[in-house]
C-alpha cells in the first residue's frame, strides 16, 4: 500500500508539472527546440548525402 501511494504521488506530481509547463509556455518552447534540432539534423544528413 505504501509503494502504491508513493507511485500515485509521483504520477500526480508529474501531471502537475506537465500542466505547469503548458501554462507557462516552457512545453511549447521545448517542442520548438526539439523540432528545430530534428530539422537541422535531417537537413545536415540530406546535404551530406547529396555531396557524396
mmCIF file of N, CA and C in Angstrom:
data_model
loop_
_atom_site.group_PDB
_atom_site.id
_atom_site.type_symbol
_atom_site.label_atom_id
_atom_site.label_comp_id
_atom_site.label_asym_id
_atom_site.label_seq_id
_atom_site.Cartn_x
_atom_site.Cartn_y
_atom_site.Cartn_z
ATOM 1 N N UNK A 1 0.819 -1.194 0.000
ATOM 2 C CA UNK A 1 0.000 0.000 0.000
ATOM 3 C C UNK A 1 0.866 1.263 0.000
ATOM 4 N N UNK A 2 1.965 1.235 0.775
ATOM 5 C CA UNK A 2 2.833 2.404 0.833
ATOM 6 C C UNK A 2 3.459 2.679 -0.534
ATOM 7 N N UNK A 3 3.909 1.623 -1.207
ATOM 8 C CA UNK A 3 4.502 1.778 -2.531
ATOM 9 C C UNK A 3 3.514 2.320 -3.539
ATOM 10 N N UNK A 4 2.256 1.883 -3.418
ATOM 11 C CA UNK A 4 1.219 2.372 -4.326
ATOM 12 C C UNK A 4 0.967 3.861 -4.113
ATOM 13 N N UNK A 5 0.945 4.285 -2.870
ATOM 14 C CA UNK A 5 0.717 5.700 -2.572
ATOM 15 C C UNK A 5 1.877 6.553 -3.085
ATOM 16 N N UNK A 6 3.099 6.054 -2.943
ATOM 17 C CA UNK A 6 4.257 6.794 -3.452
ATOM 18 C C UNK A 6 4.193 6.901 -4.975
ATOM 19 N N UNK A 7 3.791 5.826 -5.647
ATOM 20 C CA UNK A 7 3.658 5.843 -7.097
ATOM 21 C C UNK A 7 2.584 6.836 -7.527
ATOM 22 N N UNK A 8 1.460 6.826 -6.834
ATOM 23 C CA UNK A 8 0.377 7.763 -7.145
ATOM 24 C C UNK A 8 0.845 9.200 -6.935
ATOM 25 N N UNK A 9 1.582 9.446 -5.879
ATOM 26 C CA UNK A 9 2.102 10.788 -5.604
ATOM 27 C C UNK A 9 3.064 11.238 -6.703
ATOM 28 N N UNK A 10 3.941 10.335 -7.156
ATOM 29 C CA UNK A 10 4.868 10.678 -8.235
ATOM 30 C C UNK A 10 4.117 10.968 -9.530
ATOM 31 N N UNK A 11 3.105 10.162 -9.833
ATOM 32 C CA UNK A 11 2.300 10.395 -11.035
ATOM 33 C C UNK A 11 1.572 11.730 -10.958
ATOM 34 N N UNK A 12 1.030 12.030 -9.796
ATOM 35 C CA UNK A 12 0.328 13.294 -9.599
ATOM 36 C C UNK A 12 1.278 14.479 -9.779
ATOM 37 N N UNK A 13 2.466 14.387 -9.220
ATOM 38 C CA UNK A 13 3.444 15.465 -9.372
ATOM 39 C C UNK A 13 3.869 15.629 -10.833
ATOM 40 N N UNK A 14 3.994 14.511 -11.543
ATOM 41 C CA UNK A 14 4.325 14.579 -12.967
ATOM 42 C C UNK A 14 3.234 15.294 -13.742
ATOM 43 N N UNK A 15 1.988 14.959 -13.471
ATOM 44 C CA UNK A 15 0.860 15.613 -14.142
ATOM 45 C C UNK A 15 0.829 17.109 -13.833
ATOM 46 N N UNK A 16 1.054 17.454 -12.583
ATOM 47 C CA UNK A 16 1.066 18.866 -12.190
ATOM 48 C C UNK A 16 2.178 19.605 -12.931
ATOM 49 N N UNK A 17 3.354 18.990 -13.022
ATOM 50 C CA UNK A 17 4.472 19.622 -13.729
ATOM 51 C C UNK A 17 4.177 19.790 -15.213
ATOM 52 N N UNK A 18 3.504 18.807 -15.814
ATOM 53 C CA UNK A 18 3.127 18.917 -17.229
ATOM 54 C C UNK A 18 2.184 20.090 -17.423
ATOM 55 N N UNK A 19 1.161 20.187 -16.584
ATOM 56 C CA UNK A 19 0.209 21.294 -16.709
ATOM 57 C C UNK A 19 0.878 22.644 -16.473
ATOM 58 N N UNK A 20 1.810 22.708 -15.533
ATOM 59 C CA UNK A 20 2.532 23.967 -15.289
ATOM 60 C C UNK A 20 3.357 24.363 -16.505
ATOM 61 N N UNK A 21 4.031 23.379 -17.113
ATOM 62 C CA UNK A 21 4.860 23.705 -18.275
ATOM 63 C C UNK A 21 4.013 24.127 -19.465
ATOM 64 N N UNK A 22 2.819 23.579 -19.588
ATOM 65 C CA UNK A 22 1.910 24.014 -20.648
ATOM 66 C C UNK A 22 1.453 25.441 -20.376
ATOM 67 N N UNK A 23 1.117 25.706 -19.133
ATOM 68 C CA UNK A 23 0.606 27.028 -18.769
ATOM 69 C C UNK A 23 1.659 28.124 -18.919
ATOM 70 N N UNK A 24 2.896 27.844 -18.523
ATOM 71 C CA UNK A 24 3.918 28.901 -18.582
ATOM 72 C C UNK A 24 4.647 28.973 -19.928
ATOM 73 N N UNK A 25 4.311 28.075 -20.844
ATOM 74 C CA UNK A 25 4.874 28.136 -22.184
ATOM 75 C C UNK A 25 6.162 27.361 -22.376
ATOM 76 N N UNK A 26 6.732 26.825 -21.318
ATOM 77 C CA UNK A 26 8.004 26.115 -21.469
ATOM 78 C C UNK A 26 7.847 24.818 -22.260
ATOM 79 N N UNK A 27 6.670 24.205 -22.217
ATOM 80 C CA UNK A 27 6.443 22.990 -23.010
ATOM 81 C C UNK A 27 6.496 23.318 -24.493
ATOM 82 N N UNK A 28 5.899 24.435 -24.875
ATOM 83 C CA UNK A 28 5.918 24.855 -26.279
ATOM 84 C C UNK A 28 7.341 25.173 -26.726
ATOM 85 N N UNK A 29 8.090 25.854 -25.887
ATOM 86 C CA UNK A 29 9.468 26.190 -26.233
ATOM 87 C C UNK A 29 10.304 24.927 -26.397
ATOM 88 N N UNK A 30 10.115 23.949 -25.528
ATOM 89 C CA UNK A 30 10.857 22.691 -25.633
ATOM 90 C C UNK A 30 10.497 21.977 -26.927
ATOM 91 N N UNK A 31 9.210 21.985 -27.268
ATOM 92 C CA UNK A 31 8.761 21.358 -28.511
ATOM 93 C C UNK A 31 9.425 22.031 -29.708
ATOM 94 N N UNK A 32 9.472 23.349 -29.715
ATOM 95 C CA UNK A 32 10.068 24.072 -30.833
ATOM 96 C C UNK A 32 11.574 23.821 -30.909
ATOM 97 N N UNK A 33 12.244 23.729 -29.765
ATOM 98 C CA UNK A 33 13.671 23.424 -29.759
ATOM 99 C C UNK A 33 13.918 22.034 -30.326
ATOM 100 N N UNK A 34 13.099 21.068 -29.927
ATOM 101 C CA UNK A 34 13.233 19.707 -30.445
ATOM 102 C C UNK A 34 12.983 19.676 -31.946
ATOM 103 N N UNK A 35 11.943 20.376 -32.402
ATOM 104 C CA UNK A 35 11.619 20.424 -33.826
ATOM 105 C C UNK A 35 12.769 21.043 -34.612
ATOM 106 N N UNK A 36 13.324 22.133 -34.109
ATOM 107 C CA UNK A 36 14.444 22.802 -34.775
ATOM 108 C C UNK A 36 15.646 21.870 -34.863
ATOM 109 N N UNK A 37 15.959 21.181 -33.776
ATOM 110 C CA UNK A 37 17.107 20.279 -33.735
ATOM 111 C C UNK A 37 16.924 19.119 -34.711
ATOM 112 N N UNK A 38 15.747 18.515 -34.730
ATOM 113 C CA UNK A 38 15.476 17.397 -35.638
ATOM 114 C C UNK A 38 15.560 17.859 -37.086
ATOM 115 N N UNK A 39 14.986 19.015 -37.380
ATOM 116 C CA UNK A 39 15.035 19.552 -38.738
ATOM 117 C C UNK A 39 16.473 19.833 -39.157
ATOM 118 N N UNK A 40 17.255 20.384 -38.260
ATOM 119 C CA UNK A 40 18.657 20.655 -38.551
ATOM 120 C C UNK A 40 19.416 19.358 -38.833
ATOM 121 N N UNK A 41 19.165 18.322 -38.052
ATOM 122 C CA UNK A 41 19.809 17.029 -38.292
ATOM 123 C C UNK A 41 19.411 16.449 -39.646
ATOM 124 N N UNK A 42 18.121 16.512 -39.963
ATOM 125 C CA UNK A 42 17.652 15.988 -41.246
ATOM 126 C C UNK A 42 18.287 16.736 -42.412
ATOM 127 N N UNK A 43 18.365 18.046 -42.306
ATOM 128 C CA UNK A 43 18.985 18.833 -43.373
ATOM 129 C C UNK A 43 20.472 18.531 -43.511
ATOM 130 N N UNK A 44 21.150 18.357 -42.398
ATOM 131 C CA UNK A 44 22.582 18.060 -42.469
ATOM 132 C C UNK A 44 22.816 16.692 -43.098
ATOM 133 N N UNK A 45 21.965 15.714 -42.786
ATOM 134 C CA UNK A 45 22.092 14.398 -43.416
ATOM 135 C C UNK A 45 21.785 14.468 -44.902
ATOM 136 N N UNK A 46 20.784 15.241 -45.262
ATOM 137 C CA UNK A 46 20.427 15.406 -46.667
ATOM 138 C C UNK A 46 21.578 16.044 -47.441
ATOM 139 N N UNK A 47 22.167 17.081 -46.881
ATOM 140 C CA UNK A 47 23.297 17.747 -47.539
ATOM 141 C C UNK A 47 24.497 16.812 -47.633
ATOM 142 N N UNK A 48 24.752 16.072 -46.580
ATOM 143 C CA UNK A 48 25.882 15.140 -46.566
ATOM 144 C C UNK A 48 25.702 14.082 -47.651
ATOM 145 N N UNK A 49 24.503 13.516 -47.766
ATOM 146 C CA UNK A 49 24.232 12.502 -48.783
ATOM 147 C C UNK A 49 24.285 13.099 -50.184
ATOM 148 N N UNK A 50 23.871 14.324 -50.323
ATOM 149 C CA UNK A 50 23.874 14.989 -51.630
ATOM 150 C C UNK A 50 25.301 15.240 -52.103
ATOM 151 N N UNK A 51 26.180 15.589 -51.169
ATOM 152 C CA UNK A 51 27.561 15.903 -51.528
ATOM 153 C C UNK A 51 28.402 14.661 -51.779
ATOM 154 N N UNK A 52 27.964 13.521 -51.325
ATOM 155 C CA UNK A 52 28.748 12.281 -51.514
ATOM 156 C C UNK A 52 28.532 11.672 -52.849
#
